[in-house]
Amino acid sequence: MELIGDTEDVQFMLTHGANFTPWVLEHGEYYRLFTCMFLHFGIEHLFSNMLVLIFLGDTLERSVGKIRYLLIYVIGGLGGNLLSMWYDMKTGDFAVSAGASGAVFAVIGALVFIIARNKGKLEDLTGKRLGLMAALTLFQGFSSAGIDNSAHVGGLITGVLLAILLYRKKKRVPIEQYDHDSMQ
C-alpha cells in the first residue's frame, strides 16, 4: 500500500478498507472488519505487528497446525474488531482503525492457553516470558494515544477461547512401548 499512497492518511486508509464503525453499521460495509486486519498505519505499525508474529507465530503454528493457526489468526482478528466496534458504539468515540494487532493478540491468547496446558512451557517459550511480552505490549498500547486497545483485548480473549476449542495436546508414548526390532 505504501507504493500507491500514504498509509498514514486516514482518508486513503478508509478508501482501501480500514474499519470505521459508522460505515460498517450504517452502510453495511462488514468487509471492513476483515480487510482492516491487512492494512497498517505506516511501515512502523506493520513492522511491530510482524515482529511479534516472527517470534510467536511459528510456535503456535507448530502446536496447532496450519489450518487451526489460520482460524485463530483470522477469527481472533475479527473478534478483536467486533469488540472494538462494540466499544466504539458504547462510548460514541468513533475512530478509524486498521492493523493486525487483534489477530496478533489472538495468537498471544492462544499461546497463553497452550502454555498453561503444557505446565508453563512450550518449546523454548515459557509462561513468564509470554506473560511479560503480553503485559509490555498491552502497557504500551494503553499508555499511547491512537491505539485500539479494545481490539487487542478482544483478540486476546478470542485467542484463548479458540485455543480451548481447537488445541489438542499431543500424547507422548513412553519409549518402552516402542518395539525396537520393528524400527530397524
Coordinates of N, CA and C in Angstrom, one line a residue:
M1 N 0.8 -1.2 0.0 CA 0.0 0.0 0.0 C 0.9 1.3 0.0
E2 N 2.0 1.2 0.6 CA 2.9 2.3 0.7 C 3.3 2.8 -0.7
L3 N 3.3 1.9 -1.7 CA 3.7 2.2 -3.0 C 2.7 3.0 -3.8
I4 N 1.4 2.9 -3.3 CA 0.3 3.6 -4.1 C -0.3 4.7 -3.3
G5 N 0.2 5.0 -2.1 CA -0.4 6.1 -1.3 C 0.2 6.2 0.0
D6 N -0.3 7.1 0.8 CA 0.1 7.4 2.1 C -0.7 6.6 3.2
T7 N -0.1 5.6 3.7 CA -0.8 4.7 4.7 C -1.0 5.4 6.0
E8 N -0.5 6.6 6.2 CA -0.8 7.3 7.4 C -1.9 8.4 7.2
D9 N -2.5 8.4 6.0 CA -3.6 9.3 5.7 C -4.9 8.5 5.9
V10 N -5.7 9.1 6.8 CA -6.9 8.4 7.2 C -7.9 8.2 6.0
Q11 N -8.0 9.2 5.2 CA -8.9 9.1 4.0 C -8.4 8.0 3.0
F12 N -7.1 7.9 2.8 CA -6.5 6.9 2.0 C -6.9 5.5 2.6
M13 N -6.7 5.4 3.9 CA -6.9 4.1 4.5 C -8.4 3.7 4.5
L14 N -9.3 4.7 4.7 CA -10.7 4.4 4.6 C -11.1 3.9 3.2
T15 N -10.5 4.5 2.2 CA -10.8 4.2 0.8 C -10.3 2.7 0.5
H16 N -9.3 2.2 1.2 CA -8.8 0.9 1.0 C -9.2 -0.1 2.0
G17 N -10.2 0.2 2.9 CA -10.8 -0.9 3.7 C -10.5 -0.8 5.2
A18 N -10.0 0.3 5.7 CA -9.9 0.5 7.1 C -11.2 0.4 7.8
N19 N -11.2 0.1 9.1 CA -12.5 -0.1 9.8 C -13.0 1.3 10.3
F20 N -14.3 1.5 10.2 CA -14.9 2.7 10.8 C -16.3 2.3 11.1
T21 N -16.6 2.2 12.4 CA -17.9 1.6 12.9 C -19.1 2.2 12.2
P22 N -19.2 3.6 12.1 CA -20.4 4.1 11.4 C -20.6 3.6 10.0
W23 N -19.5 3.4 9.3 CA -19.7 2.9 7.9 C -20.1 1.4 7.9
V24 N -19.5 0.7 8.9 CA -19.9 -0.8 9.0 C -21.4 -0.9 9.2
L25 N -21.9 -0.2 10.2 CA -23.2 -0.3 10.7 C -24.3 0.4 9.8
E26 N -24.0 1.6 9.4 CA -24.9 2.4 8.6 C -24.9 2.0 7.1
H27 N -23.8 1.6 6.6 CA -23.7 1.3 5.2 C -23.6 -0.2 4.9
G28 N -23.6 -1.0 5.9 CA -23.4 -2.4 5.8 C -22.1 -2.9 5.2
E29 N -21.0 -2.1 5.5 CA -19.7 -2.4 5.0 C -18.9 -3.4 5.9
Y30 N -19.5 -4.5 6.1 CA -19.0 -5.5 7.1 C -17.6 -6.1 6.7
Y31 N -17.3 -6.0 5.4 CA -16.0 -6.5 4.9 C -14.9 -5.7 5.6
R32 N -15.1 -4.5 6.1 CA -14.1 -3.7 6.8 C -13.6 -4.4 8.1
L33 N -14.4 -5.2 8.7 CA -14.0 -6.0 9.9 C -12.9 -6.9 9.5
F34 N -12.8 -7.4 8.3 CA -11.8 -8.3 7.8 C -10.6 -7.6 7.1
T35 N -11.0 -6.7 6.2 CA -9.9 -6.0 5.4 C -9.0 -5.2 6.3
C36 N -9.5 -4.6 7.4 CA -8.6 -3.7 8.2 C -7.5 -4.5 8.8
M37 N -7.6 -5.8 8.9 CA -6.5 -6.6 9.5 C -5.3 -6.6 8.7
F38 N -5.4 -6.3 7.4 CA -4.3 -6.4 6.5 C -3.8 -5.0 6.0
L39 N -4.3 -4.0 6.7 CA -3.8 -2.6 6.5 C -3.1 -2.1 7.7
H40 N -2.1 -1.3 7.6 CA -1.4 -0.7 8.7 C -1.1 0.8 8.5
F41 N -1.2 1.5 9.6 CA -0.9 3.0 9.5 C 0.6 3.2 9.6
G42 N 1.2 3.1 8.4 CA 2.7 3.3 8.3 C 3.5 2.0 8.5
I43 N 4.7 2.1 8.0 CA 5.6 0.9 8.0 C 6.0 0.5 9.4
E44 N 6.1 1.4 10.3 CA 6.4 1.0 11.7 C 5.4 0.2 12.3
H45 N 4.1 0.5 12.0 CA 3.0 -0.2 12.5 C 3.0 -1.6 12.0
L46 N 3.2 -1.8 10.7 CA 3.3 -3.1 10.1 C 4.5 -3.9 10.7
F47 N 5.6 -3.2 10.8 CA 6.8 -3.9 11.4 C 6.6 -4.4 12.8
S48 N 6.0 -3.6 13.6 CA 5.8 -4.1 15.0 C 4.9 -5.3 15.1
N49 N 3.8 -5.3 14.3 CA 3.0 -6.5 14.3 C 3.7 -7.7 13.7
M50 N 4.4 -7.5 12.7 CA 5.1 -8.7 12.1 C 6.2 -9.2 13.0
L51 N 6.9 -8.3 13.7 CA 7.9 -8.7 14.6 C 7.4 -9.7 15.7
V52 N 6.2 -9.4 16.2 CA 5.6 -10.3 17.2 C 5.3 -11.7 16.5
L53 N 4.8 -11.6 15.3 CA 4.5 -12.9 14.6 C 5.7 -13.7 14.3
I54 N 6.8 -13.0 14.0 CA 8.1 -13.8 13.8 C 8.4 -14.6 15.0
F55 N 8.3 -14.0 16.2 CA 8.7 -14.6 17.4 C 7.7 -15.6 17.9
L56 N 6.4 -15.4 17.7 CA 5.4 -16.3 18.3 C 4.6 -17.1 17.3
G57 N 4.4 -16.6 16.1 CA 3.6 -17.3 15.1 C 3.9 -18.7 14.8
D58 N 5.2 -18.9 14.5 CA 5.6 -20.3 14.2 C 5.5 -21.2 15.3
T59 N 5.7 -20.8 16.5 CA 5.5 -21.7 17.7 C 4.0 -22.1 17.8
L60 N 3.1 -21.2 17.6 CA 1.7 -21.5 17.6 C 1.3 -22.5 16.4
E61 N 1.9 -22.1 15.3 CA 1.6 -23.0 14.1 C 2.0 -24.4 14.3
R62 N 3.2 -24.6 14.8 CA 3.7 -26.0 15.1 C 2.8 -26.7 16.1
S63 N 2.2 -25.9 17.0 CA 1.4 -26.5 18.1 C 0.0 -26.9 17.6
V64 N -0.6 -26.2 16.7 CA -1.9 -26.4 16.3 C -2.1 -26.8 14.8
G65 N -1.1 -26.6 14.0 CA -1.2 -26.9 12.6 C -1.6 -25.6 11.8
K66 N -1.4 -25.7 10.5 CA -1.6 -24.5 9.6 C -3.1 -24.0 9.6
I67 N -4.0 -25.0 9.5 CA -5.4 -24.6 9.4 C -5.9 -24.0 10.7
R68 N -5.6 -24.6 11.8 CA -6.1 -24.0 13.1 C -5.4 -22.7 13.4
Y69 N -4.1 -22.6 13.0 CA -3.4 -21.3 13.1 C -4.1 -20.2 12.3
L70 N -4.5 -20.5 11.1 CA -5.2 -19.6 10.3 C -6.5 -19.2 10.9
L71 N -7.3 -20.2 11.4 CA -8.5 -19.9 12.1 C -8.3 -19.0 13.3
I72 N -7.3 -19.3 14.1 CA -7.1 -18.4 15.3 C -6.7 -17.0 14.9
Y73 N -5.9 -16.9 13.9 CA -5.5 -15.6 13.4 C -6.7 -14.8 12.9
V74 N -7.4 -15.3 11.9 CA -8.5 -14.6 11.3 C -9.7 -14.4 12.2
I75 N -10.1 -15.4 12.9 CA -11.3 -15.3 13.8 C -10.9 -14.4 15.0
G76 N -9.7 -14.6 15.4 CA -9.2 -13.8 16.5 C -9.2 -12.3 16.2
G77 N -8.7 -12.0 14.9 CA -8.7 -10.6 14.5 C -10.1 -10.1 14.3
L78 N -11.0 -10.9 13.8 CA -12.4 -10.5 13.8 C -13.0 -10.3 15.1
G79 N -12.7 -11.1 16.1 CA -13.2 -11.0 17.5 C -12.7 -9.6 18.1
G80 N -11.4 -9.3 17.8 CA -10.9 -8.1 18.3 C -11.6 -6.9 17.6
N81 N -11.9 -7.0 16.3 CA -12.5 -5.9 15.7 C -14.0 -5.7 16.1
L82 N -14.6 -6.8 16.4 CA -16.0 -6.8 16.9 C -16.1 -6.1 18.3
L83 N -15.1 -6.5 19.2 CA -15.1 -5.8 20.5 C -14.8 -4.3 20.3
S84 N -13.9 -4.0 19.4 CA -13.6 -2.6 19.1 C -14.8 -1.8 18.6
M85 N -15.6 -2.5 17.8 CA -16.8 -1.9 17.3 C -17.8 -1.7 18.4
W86 N -18.0 -2.7 19.3 CA -18.9 -2.6 20.4 C -18.5 -1.4 21.3
Y87 N -17.2 -1.3 21.6 CA -16.7 -0.3 22.4 C -16.9 1.1 21.8
D88 N -16.7 1.2 20.5 CA -17.0 2.5 19.8 C -18.4 2.9 20.0
M89 N -19.3 1.9 19.8 CA -20.8 2.2 20.0 C -21.1 2.6 21.4
K90 N -20.5 1.9 22.4 CA -20.7 2.2 23.8 C -20.3 3.6 24.2
T91 N -19.1 4.0 23.7 CA -18.5 5.3 24.1 C -18.9 6.4 23.1
G92 N -19.3 6.1 21.9 CA -19.6 7.1 20.9 C -18.4 7.8 20.4
D93 N -17.2 7.2 20.7 CA -16.0 7.7 20.2 C -15.5 6.9 19.0
F94 N -15.9 7.3 17.8 CA -15.6 6.5 16.6 C -14.2 6.9 16.0
A95 N -13.4 6.0 15.8 CA -12.1 6.2 15.2 C -11.9 5.2 14.1
V96 N -11.1 5.7 13.1 CA -10.7 4.8 12.0 C -9.6 3.8 12.5
S97 N -9.8 2.6 12.3 CA -8.8 1.6 12.8 C -8.3 0.7 11.7
A98 N -7.1 0.2 11.8 CA -6.5 -0.8 10.9 C -5.4 -1.4 11.6
G99 N -5.0 -2.6 11.2 CA -3.9 -3.3 11.7 C -4.2 -4.7 12.1
A100 N -3.1 -5.5 12.3 CA -3.2 -6.9 12.6 C -3.2 -7.2 14.1
S101 N -3.2 -6.1 14.9 CA -3.0 -6.3 16.4 C -4.0 -7.2 17.0
G102 N -5.2 -7.1 16.6 CA -6.2 -8.0 17.2 C -5.9 -9.5 16.9
A103 N -5.5 -9.7 15.7 CA -5.1 -11.1 15.3 C -3.8 -11.5 16.0
V104 N -2.9 -10.6 16.1 CA -1.6 -10.9 16.8 C -1.9 -11.2 18.3
F105 N -2.8 -10.4 18.9 CA -3.2 -10.7 20.3 C -3.9 -12.0 20.4
A106 N -4.6 -12.4 19.4 CA -5.3 -13.8 19.4 C -4.2 -14.9 19.4
V107 N -3.1 -14.7 18.7 CA -2.0 -15.6 18.7 C -1.5 -15.7 20.1
I108 N -1.3 -14.5 20.7 CA -0.8 -14.5 22.1 C -1.7 -15.2 23.1
G109 N -3.0 -14.9 22.9 CA -4.0 -15.5 23.8 C -4.0 -17.0 23.6
A110 N -4.0 -17.5 22.4 CA -3.9 -19.0 22.2 C -2.7 -19.6 22.8
L111 N -1.6 -18.9 22.7 CA -0.3 -19.4 23.3 C -0.4 -19.4 24.9
V112 N -1.1 -18.4 25.4 CA -1.3 -18.4 26.9 C -2.0 -19.7 27.3
F113 N -3.1 -20.0 26.6 CA -3.8 -21.3 27.0 C -2.9 -22.5 26.8
I114 N -2.3 -22.6 25.6 CA -1.5 -23.8 25.3 C -0.3 -23.9 26.3
I115 N 0.3 -22.9 26.6 CA 1.4 -22.9 27.6 C 0.9 -23.4 29.0
A116 N -0.2 -22.9 29.3 CA -0.8 -23.3 30.6 C -1.2 -24.8 30.6
R117 N -1.7 -25.3 29.4 CA -2.0 -26.7 29.3 C -0.7 -27.6 29.3
N118 N 0.4 -27.0 29.0 CA 1.7 -27.7 28.9 C 2.6 -27.4 30.1
K119 N 2.0 -27.1 31.2 CA 2.7 -26.9 32.5 C 3.7 -25.7 32.5
G120 N 3.3 -24.7 31.8 CA 4.1 -23.5 31.8 C 5.2 -23.3 30.8
K121 N 5.3 -24.3 29.8 CA 6.3 -24.2 28.8 C 5.9 -24.8 27.5
L122 N 6.3 -24.2 26.4 CA 6.0 -24.8 25.1 C 7.3 -24.5 24.3
E123 N 7.9 -25.5 23.8 CA 9.2 -25.4 23.2 C 10.1 -24.6 24.1
D124 N 10.7 -23.5 23.5 CA 11.6 -22.6 24.4 C 10.8 -21.4 24.9
L125 N 9.5 -21.4 24.8 CA 8.7 -20.3 25.3 C 8.1 -20.7 26.7
T126 N 8.3 -19.8 27.7 CA 7.7 -20.1 29.0 C 6.6 -19.1 29.2
G127 N 5.7 -19.5 30.2 CA 4.6 -18.6 30.5 C 5.1 -17.3 31.0
K128 N 6.1 -17.2 31.8 CA 6.7 -16.0 32.3 C 7.1 -15.1 31.1
R129 N 7.8 -15.6 30.2 CA 8.3 -14.8 29.0 C 7.1 -14.3 28.2
L130 N 6.2 -15.2 27.9 CA 5.0 -14.7 27.1 C 4.2 -13.7 27.9
G131 N 4.0 -13.9 29.2 CA 3.3 -13.0 30.0 C 3.9 -11.6 30.1
L132 N 5.2 -11.6 30.2 CA 5.9 -10.3 30.2 C 5.8 -9.6 28.8
M133 N 5.9 -10.4 27.7 CA 5.7 -9.8 26.4 C 4.3 -9.2 26.2
A134 N 3.3 -10.0 26.6 CA 1.9 -9.5 26.5 C 1.7 -8.3 27.4
A135 N 2.2 -8.3 28.6 CA 2.0 -7.2 29.5 C 2.6 -5.9 29.0
L136 N 3.9 -6.1 28.5 CA 4.5 -4.9 28.0 C 3.8 -4.3 26.7
T137 N 3.3 -5.2 25.9 CA 2.6 -4.8 24.7 C 1.3 -4.1 25.1
L138 N 0.6 -4.7 26.0 CA -0.7 -4.1 26.4 C -0.4 -2.7 27.1
F139 N 0.7 -2.7 28.0 CA 1.0 -1.4 28.6 C 1.3 -0.3 27.6
Q140 N 2.1 -0.7 26.6 CA 2.5 0.3 25.6 C 1.2 0.8 24.9
G141 N 0.3 -0.1 24.6 CA -0.9 0.3 24.0 C -1.8 1.2 24.8
F142 N -1.9 0.9 26.1 CA -2.7 1.7 27.0 C -2.1 3.1 27.4
S143 N -0.8 3.1 27.2 CA -0.1 4.4 27.5 C 0.2 5.3 26.3
S144 N -0.3 4.8 25.1 CA -0.1 5.6 23.9 C -1.4 6.1 23.4
A145 N -1.4 7.2 22.7 CA -2.6 7.7 22.0 C -2.8 7.0 20.7
G146 N -4.1 6.9 20.3 CA -4.4 6.3 19.0 C -4.3 4.8 18.8
I147 N -4.2 4.1 19.9 CA -4.1 2.6 19.9 C -5.5 2.0 20.1
D148 N -5.9 1.1 19.3 CA -7.2 0.4 19.5 C -7.1 -0.7 20.5
N149 N -7.0 -0.3 21.8 CA -6.8 -1.3 22.9 C -8.0 -2.3 23.0
S150 N -9.2 -1.9 22.6 CA -10.3 -2.9 22.7 C -10.1 -4.0 21.6
A151 N -9.5 -3.7 20.5 CA -9.1 -4.8 19.5 C -8.1 -5.7 20.1
H152 N -7.1 -5.2 20.9 CA -6.1 -6.0 21.5 C -6.7 -7.0 22.5
V153 N -7.6 -6.4 23.4 CA -8.2 -7.2 24.4 C -9.2 -8.2 23.8
G154 N -9.9 -7.8 22.8 CA -10.8 -8.7 22.1 C -10.1 -9.8 21.4
G155 N -9.0 -9.5 20.8 CA -8.2 -10.6 20.1 C -7.6 -11.5 21.1
L156 N -7.1 -11.0 22.3 CA -6.6 -11.9 23.3 C -7.6 -12.8 23.8
I157 N -8.8 -12.3 24.2 CA -9.9 -13.2 24.7 C -10.3 -14.2 23.6
T158 N -10.5 -13.8 22.4 CA -10.9 -14.7 21.3 C -9.8 -15.8 21.1
G159 N -8.5 -15.4 21.2 CA -7.5 -16.4 21.0 C -7.5 -17.4 22.1
V160 N -7.7 -17.0 23.3 CA -7.8 -18.0 24.4 C -9.0 -19.0 24.1
L161 N -10.2 -18.4 23.8 CA -11.4 -19.2 23.6 C -11.2 -20.2 22.4
L162 N -10.6 -19.7 21.3 CA -10.3 -20.6 20.2 C -9.3 -21.7 20.5
A163 N -8.3 -21.4 21.3 CA -7.4 -22.4 21.7 C -8.0 -23.5 22.5
I164 N -8.9 -23.1 23.4 CA -9.7 -24.0 24.2 C -10.4 -25.0 23.3
L165 N -11.0 -24.5 22.2 CA -11.8 -25.3 21.2 C -10.9 -26.1 20.3
L166 N -9.8 -25.5 19.9 CA -9.0 -26.1 18.8 C -7.7 -26.9 19.2
Y167 N -7.2 -26.6 20.3 CA -5.9 -27.2 20.7 C -6.1 -28.7 21.2
R168 N -5.3 -29.5 20.7 CA -5.2 -30.9 21.1 C -3.8 -31.2 21.5
K169 N -3.7 -31.5 22.8 CA -2.3 -31.8 23.3 C -1.8 -33.1 22.8
K170 N -0.6 -33.1 22.3 CA 0.0 -34.3 21.7 C 0.2 -35.3 22.8
K171 N -0.2 -36.5 22.6 CA 0.1 -37.6 23.6 C 1.5 -38.1 23.4
R172 N 2.2 -38.3 24.5 CA 3.5 -38.8 24.5 C 3.4 -40.3 24.7
V173 N 4.1 -41.1 23.9 CA 4.2 -42.5 24.1 C 5.5 -42.8 24.8
P174 N 5.4 -43.5 25.9 CA 6.6 -43.9 26.6 C 7.5 -44.7 25.7
I175 N 8.8 -44.5 25.8 CA 9.8 -45.2 25.0 C 9.7 -46.7 25.1
E176 N 9.3 -47.2 26.3 CA 9.2 -48.7 26.4 C 8.2 -49.3 25.5
Q177 N 7.2 -48.5 25.0 CA 6.2 -49.0 24.2 C 6.6 -49.3 22.8
Y178 N 7.7 -48.7 22.4 CA 8.2 -48.9 21.0 C 8.9 -50.3 20.9
D179 N 8.6 -51.0 19.9 CA 9.2 -52.3 19.6 C 10.5 -52.0 18.9
H180 N 11.6 -52.2 19.5 CA 12.9 -51.9 19.0 C 13.2 -52.6 17.7
D181 N 12.8 -53.9 17.6 CA 13.1 -54.7 16.4 C 12.3 -54.2 15.2
S182 N 11.1 -53.8 15.4 CA 10.3 -53.3 14.3 C 10.7 -52.0 13.7
M183 N 11.6 -51.3 14.4 CA 12.0 -50.0 14.0 C 13.3 -50.1 13.2
Q184 N 13.8 -51.3 13.0 CA 15.1 -51.4 12.2 C 14.8 -51.9 10.9

